[in-house]
Amino acid sequence: MLHIIIKDLKLFINDKKGLFMYLLLPIALITIFVLAYSNMGGSYDPIKLVIVDEDKSYESTSLIMKIDSLSSLDLIKTSRDSAEMLVRSGKISAALYINNNLLDSILNGKTAFELLYDESNEFECGIIKQIITPKIHRFAAKCKIKKQLSDSFFADKSTIHEMVGKGVDNQVQSSQIGLTNIITYQGISGGNMLGQVGLVQGIAGTAVLMLLFGVRSIGSQIIEEKEDNTFRRTIFSTLSPDIYLLGKLSSSLLVALAQISVMFIFSAIVFNFDLFYNFPALILVTFFTAFSCASFSILIGVLVSSRNQLQSISTIVILTMSAIGGSMVPFFIMPAIMKKMAVASINYWSIQGYYDIYLRNYSVIEIMPRIYIMALISIMCLTLSWVFFKKRYLKLLTY
Amino acid sequence: MLEIKEINKNYGDKEVLKELSLKLNENEIYGLIGQNGAGKSTLMNILGTLVNPESGDIVLNKKSYLSQKKEYKKHIGIIPQEIALFNKLSIMDNLLYWGGISGIKRKDIYKSSYNFLKLYGLYNRRNEKVQTLSGGMKRYVSIIATMIQKPKILLLDEPTVGIDPTQRKKILDAIHKLKDKGCSIIFSTHYLEEAEKICDRIGIIIDGNIKIEGTSEEIKSKYGKGEKIIITTSDPVEDLDFENSQISVERNQISFLSNDLNTRLMSAINLIQEKGLNIIKIEIIPSSLEWIFLNRIENNKML
């Protein structure tokens, strides 16, 4: 039995590629997931919050100062219009509006604050809500108590301020009753997709991940055809190498489009995923997602030099891209360092494209920047593929 | 029809082909023979336009291939050494692909495929996957895949490697049928008896150039006059020095080529008897290309 164990272990160790996958892949994935779910990859950056102070009173200024003193938030003061634009564009997760007549609204139980937030960034918005809601309630309660004290004792305001600061905190909790209406929350997202971040994330994230694995088979055909000599024979014909590569890209694109269509149709039937919510935009994002995945598969196929290499390298690259790009771990819960890394993946741009359609309610024109980037990624992959294909062209053909 | 003019090709510092010239006549099978590394495959690659020569030219129907590479390719068909087919596709799907990439119309592919499939007894299996076929059958499909392109010139690069003798014979017959269909063929092989059997002319590449060329008979009469003599002894033979000539000794079998049968045979018999060995059998076989190749070319006796 010992001989069997020794022999098996020797075979296992001698399989360098297998060993590489056995050790490196789990290490890579552990690293990515630990970075994603913990603060080990560096602390979270302060979350940006836009403040629009329309009241510009002593009270509103003092509230802004209190919020600004929080290390977890980074305040940006701006106008109502630009605040809304920032949130709608997805650049900022939330905007807090301090309405006119702040004090009166608080005292009369009317809406004094509005929090506009990007539903596609549920994680950050949740944190913002958790941080500022108690602060606002506490502030409003204090304002109410001050007013009550002022009315009761006809005292001068500076004395009341001192009193409130020293002794009224304990009463705040009970005074919050009746303040629930002073803040309203408005999520910006696609109308009927409201609250369906999970659905969009699940479908888009998985679709891109599976697409990358799906089109890998076309990339692997380049290697297979090299190994079984059908590539040589193909080039012996009147077909030029350019057409060969273009043919591979086209078949890879068709496979990708077919796969993603099946995934979306299934999601529409089973999960009520609305395919026609913004159909032209969906077509555009889907096409360029498929195109960039197809280009990536060609690059992988040209870069590697054997089927085994293709299996191991592509698995690592695809899983890494999917982990940092938001297919496995939603982008909004990632720490800052991973968010920066995410832009290097196809997954990120594609998933954000679907967020733009379904959660940010973008028009076709508004999603174009994402499309341009996916097109750029595709062009880069194809250019590199062509360079490596040319470089190895003679090598592939000579005995 | 096809003329190769003073082609040179280097791989790094190594000169693979040196001023190689060759002329292929219409409706001719030209056998290309040479040791491993002699330059056969490089020449095939150049003829197939996969590799460019350093200098020299290939002229097809009085036109240089350099000026009409695409047109030239239309007239050339190559049957590679490896069975380069898509194993997971059916025979017909393979033929549709190989014909299609050569610009043949679909209906023409079907028409000529069916003819060839019937000729090689594969018609009823046309929808079966290539991976289910035997090595010989795969080779037929490989030949058909090239033949449906209707090339004027066929390049066959060692097409019978790894095939059993029965299938080899069938494939050689198949190649001969291609000649009957009007093809001119350059046939590279290691099997000299094959070249002897089906080639109209033979060229032997030595150090990147065709040093010997002619019909099988011409080569044999010039370089291999005489007979091959095989003497079988009762016991294994050791250290036999026979008139400074090349002899082949394998256990209890001695073989050599002789231009002067009587004298050489008598000398050999005397020598064997002096060693105390009994002669069991003597065979006298007319010389073959293989014998010439093994005993003359490989030992540089000819040059």
Tab-separated table of N, CA and C in Angstrom, chain A residues 224-225 228-240 244 393-394 397-399, chain B residues 11 41 45 48 50-51 73-74 78 82 84-86 97-98 101-102 142 145-146 157:
chain	number	residue	atom	x	y	z
A	224	GLU	N	-6.384	23.387	-30.132
A	224	GLU	CA	-6.684	22.024	-30.585
A	224	GLU	C	-6.346	21.870	-32.071
A	225	GLU	N	-6.706	22.891	-32.837
A	225	GLU	CA	-6.448	22.818	-34.279
A	225	GLU	C	-4.955	22.887	-34.579
A	228	ASP	N	-3.799	19.228	-33.557
A	228	ASP	CA	-4.165	18.122	-34.461
A	228	ASP	C	-3.895	18.461	-35.931
A	229	ASN	N	-3.191	19.560	-36.155
A	229	ASN	CA	-2.709	19.950	-37.490
A	229	ASN	C	-3.779	20.411	-38.469
A	230	THR	N	-5.016	20.537	-38.009
A	230	THR	CA	-6.043	21.045	-38.927
A	230	THR	C	-5.802	22.528	-39.218
A	231	PHE	N	-5.134	23.216	-38.280
A	231	PHE	CA	-4.798	24.625	-38.527
A	231	PHE	C	-3.858	24.754	-39.724
A	232	ARG	N	-2.810	23.927	-39.716
A	232	ARG	CA	-1.856	23.932	-40.841
A	232	ARG	C	-2.579	23.687	-42.157
A	233	ARG	N	-3.466	22.716	-42.122
A	233	ARG	CA	-4.166	22.353	-43.349
A	233	ARG	C	-5.099	23.484	-43.797
A	234	THR	N	-5.714	24.140	-42.817
A	234	THR	CA	-6.598	25.260	-43.147
A	234	THR	C	-5.801	26.364	-43.836
A	235	ILE	N	-4.615	26.635	-43.314
A	235	ILE	CA	-3.806	27.721	-43.883
A	235	ILE	C	-3.236	27.322	-45.251
A	236	PHE	N	-3.137	26.007	-45.500
A	236	PHE	CA	-2.698	25.534	-46.821
A	236	PHE	C	-3.701	25.931	-47.904
A	237	SER	N	-4.962	26.137	-47.457
A	237	SER	CA	-5.990	26.481	-48.454
A	237	SER	C	-5.822	27.942	-48.865
A	238	THR	N	-6.770	28.432	-49.622
A	238	THR	CA	-6.666	29.827	-50.073
A	238	THR	C	-7.051	30.803	-48.962
A	239	LEU	N	-7.489	30.266	-47.841
A	239	LEU	CA	-7.902	31.095	-46.705
A	239	LEU	C	-6.687	31.799	-46.087
A	240	SER	N	-6.808	33.107	-45.847
A	240	SER	CA	-5.673	33.821	-45.244
A	240	SER	C	-5.759	33.731	-43.724
A	244	TYR	N	-8.959	33.511	-41.003
A	244	TYR	CA	-9.042	32.423	-40.015
A	244	TYR	C	-9.368	32.999	-38.637
A	393	TYR	N	2.903	32.618	-35.916
A	393	TYR	CA	2.333	32.075	-37.149
A	393	TYR	C	3.283	31.078	-37.823
A	394	LEU	N	4.503	31.546	-38.087
A	394	LEU	CA	5.456	30.667	-38.759
A	394	LEU	C	5.801	29.465	-37.897
A	397	LEU	N	3.411	26.762	-38.235
A	397	LEU	CA	3.330	26.118	-39.537
A	397	LEU	C	4.538	25.270	-39.890
A	398	THR	N	5.668	25.562	-39.272
A	398	THR	CA	6.851	24.792	-39.628
A	398	THR	C	6.926	23.524	-38.801
A	399	TYR	N	7.540	22.532	-39.357
A	399	TYR	CA	7.667	21.246	-38.663
A	399	TYR	C	8.682	21.350	-37.543
B	11	TYR	N	17.156	27.803	-41.924
B	11	TYR	CA	16.535	27.977	-40.610
B	11	TYR	C	17.661	28.375	-39.669
B	41	SER	N	10.312	17.974	-46.118
B	41	SER	CA	9.152	18.692	-45.579
B	41	SER	C	9.257	20.187	-45.809
B	45	ASN	N	6.567	22.439	-47.642
B	45	ASN	CA	6.025	23.676	-47.059
B	45	ASN	C	6.169	24.845	-48.022
B	48	GLY	N	3.702	24.449	-50.710
B	48	GLY	CA	2.369	24.752	-50.183
B	48	GLY	C	2.206	26.205	-49.777
B	50	LEU	N	3.468	27.805	-47.416
B	50	LEU	CA	3.469	28.054	-45.977
B	50	LEU	C	4.753	28.744	-45.552
B	51	VAL	N	5.812	28.455	-46.245
B	51	VAL	CA	7.119	29.019	-45.920
B	51	VAL	C	7.689	29.637	-47.202
B	73	LYS	N	-2.263	28.873	-55.311
B	73	LYS	CA	-2.808	27.990	-54.276
B	73	LYS	C	-4.026	27.212	-54.761
B	74	LYS	N	-4.786	27.825	-55.658
B	74	LYS	CA	-5.995	27.170	-56.160
B	74	LYS	C	-5.657	25.891	-56.928
B	78	ILE	N	-2.780	19.804	-50.942
B	78	ILE	CA	-1.797	19.085	-50.125
B	78	ILE	C	-2.492	18.070	-49.238
B	82	GLU	N	0.070	14.178	-41.381
B	82	GLU	CA	-0.847	13.873	-40.288
B	82	GLU	C	-2.260	13.802	-40.840
B	84	ALA	N	-5.084	15.289	-40.724
B	84	ALA	CA	-5.595	16.557	-40.194
B	84	ALA	C	-7.070	16.689	-40.527
B	85	LEU	N	-7.892	16.092	-39.677
B	85	LEU	CA	-9.348	16.173	-39.855
B	85	LEU	C	-9.981	16.502	-38.503
B	86	PHE	N	-11.202	16.967	-38.546
B	86	PHE	CA	-11.920	17.242	-37.293
B	86	PHE	C	-12.604	15.951	-36.858
B	97	TYR	N	-16.382	21.484	-44.895
B	97	TYR	CA	-15.472	22.523	-44.388
B	97	TYR	C	-14.271	22.701	-45.317
B	98	TRP	N	-13.607	21.583	-45.621
B	98	TRP	CA	-12.374	21.686	-46.410
B	98	TRP	C	-12.651	22.192	-47.824
B	101	ILE	N	-13.700	26.163	-47.443
B	101	ILE	CA	-12.631	27.161	-47.259
B	101	ILE	C	-11.779	27.316	-48.525
B	102	SER	N	-11.945	26.381	-49.444
B	102	SER	CA	-11.213	26.521	-50.709
B	102	SER	C	-12.070	27.181	-51.776
B	142	SER	N	-8.991	12.113	-45.778
B	142	SER	CA	-8.009	13.189	-45.933
B	142	SER	C	-7.701	13.424	-47.420
B	145	ALA	N	-10.712	15.044	-49.002
B	145	ALA	CA	-10.818	16.456	-48.603
B	145	ALA	C	-9.970	17.346	-49.506
B	146	THR	N	-8.860	16.806	-49.973
B	146	THR	CA	-8.019	17.579	-50.892
B	146	THR	C	-8.511	17.449	-52.329
B	157	ASP	N	2.576	14.382	-48.516
B	157	ASP	CA	3.706	14.356	-47.595
B	157	ASP	C	3.620	13.112	-46.713
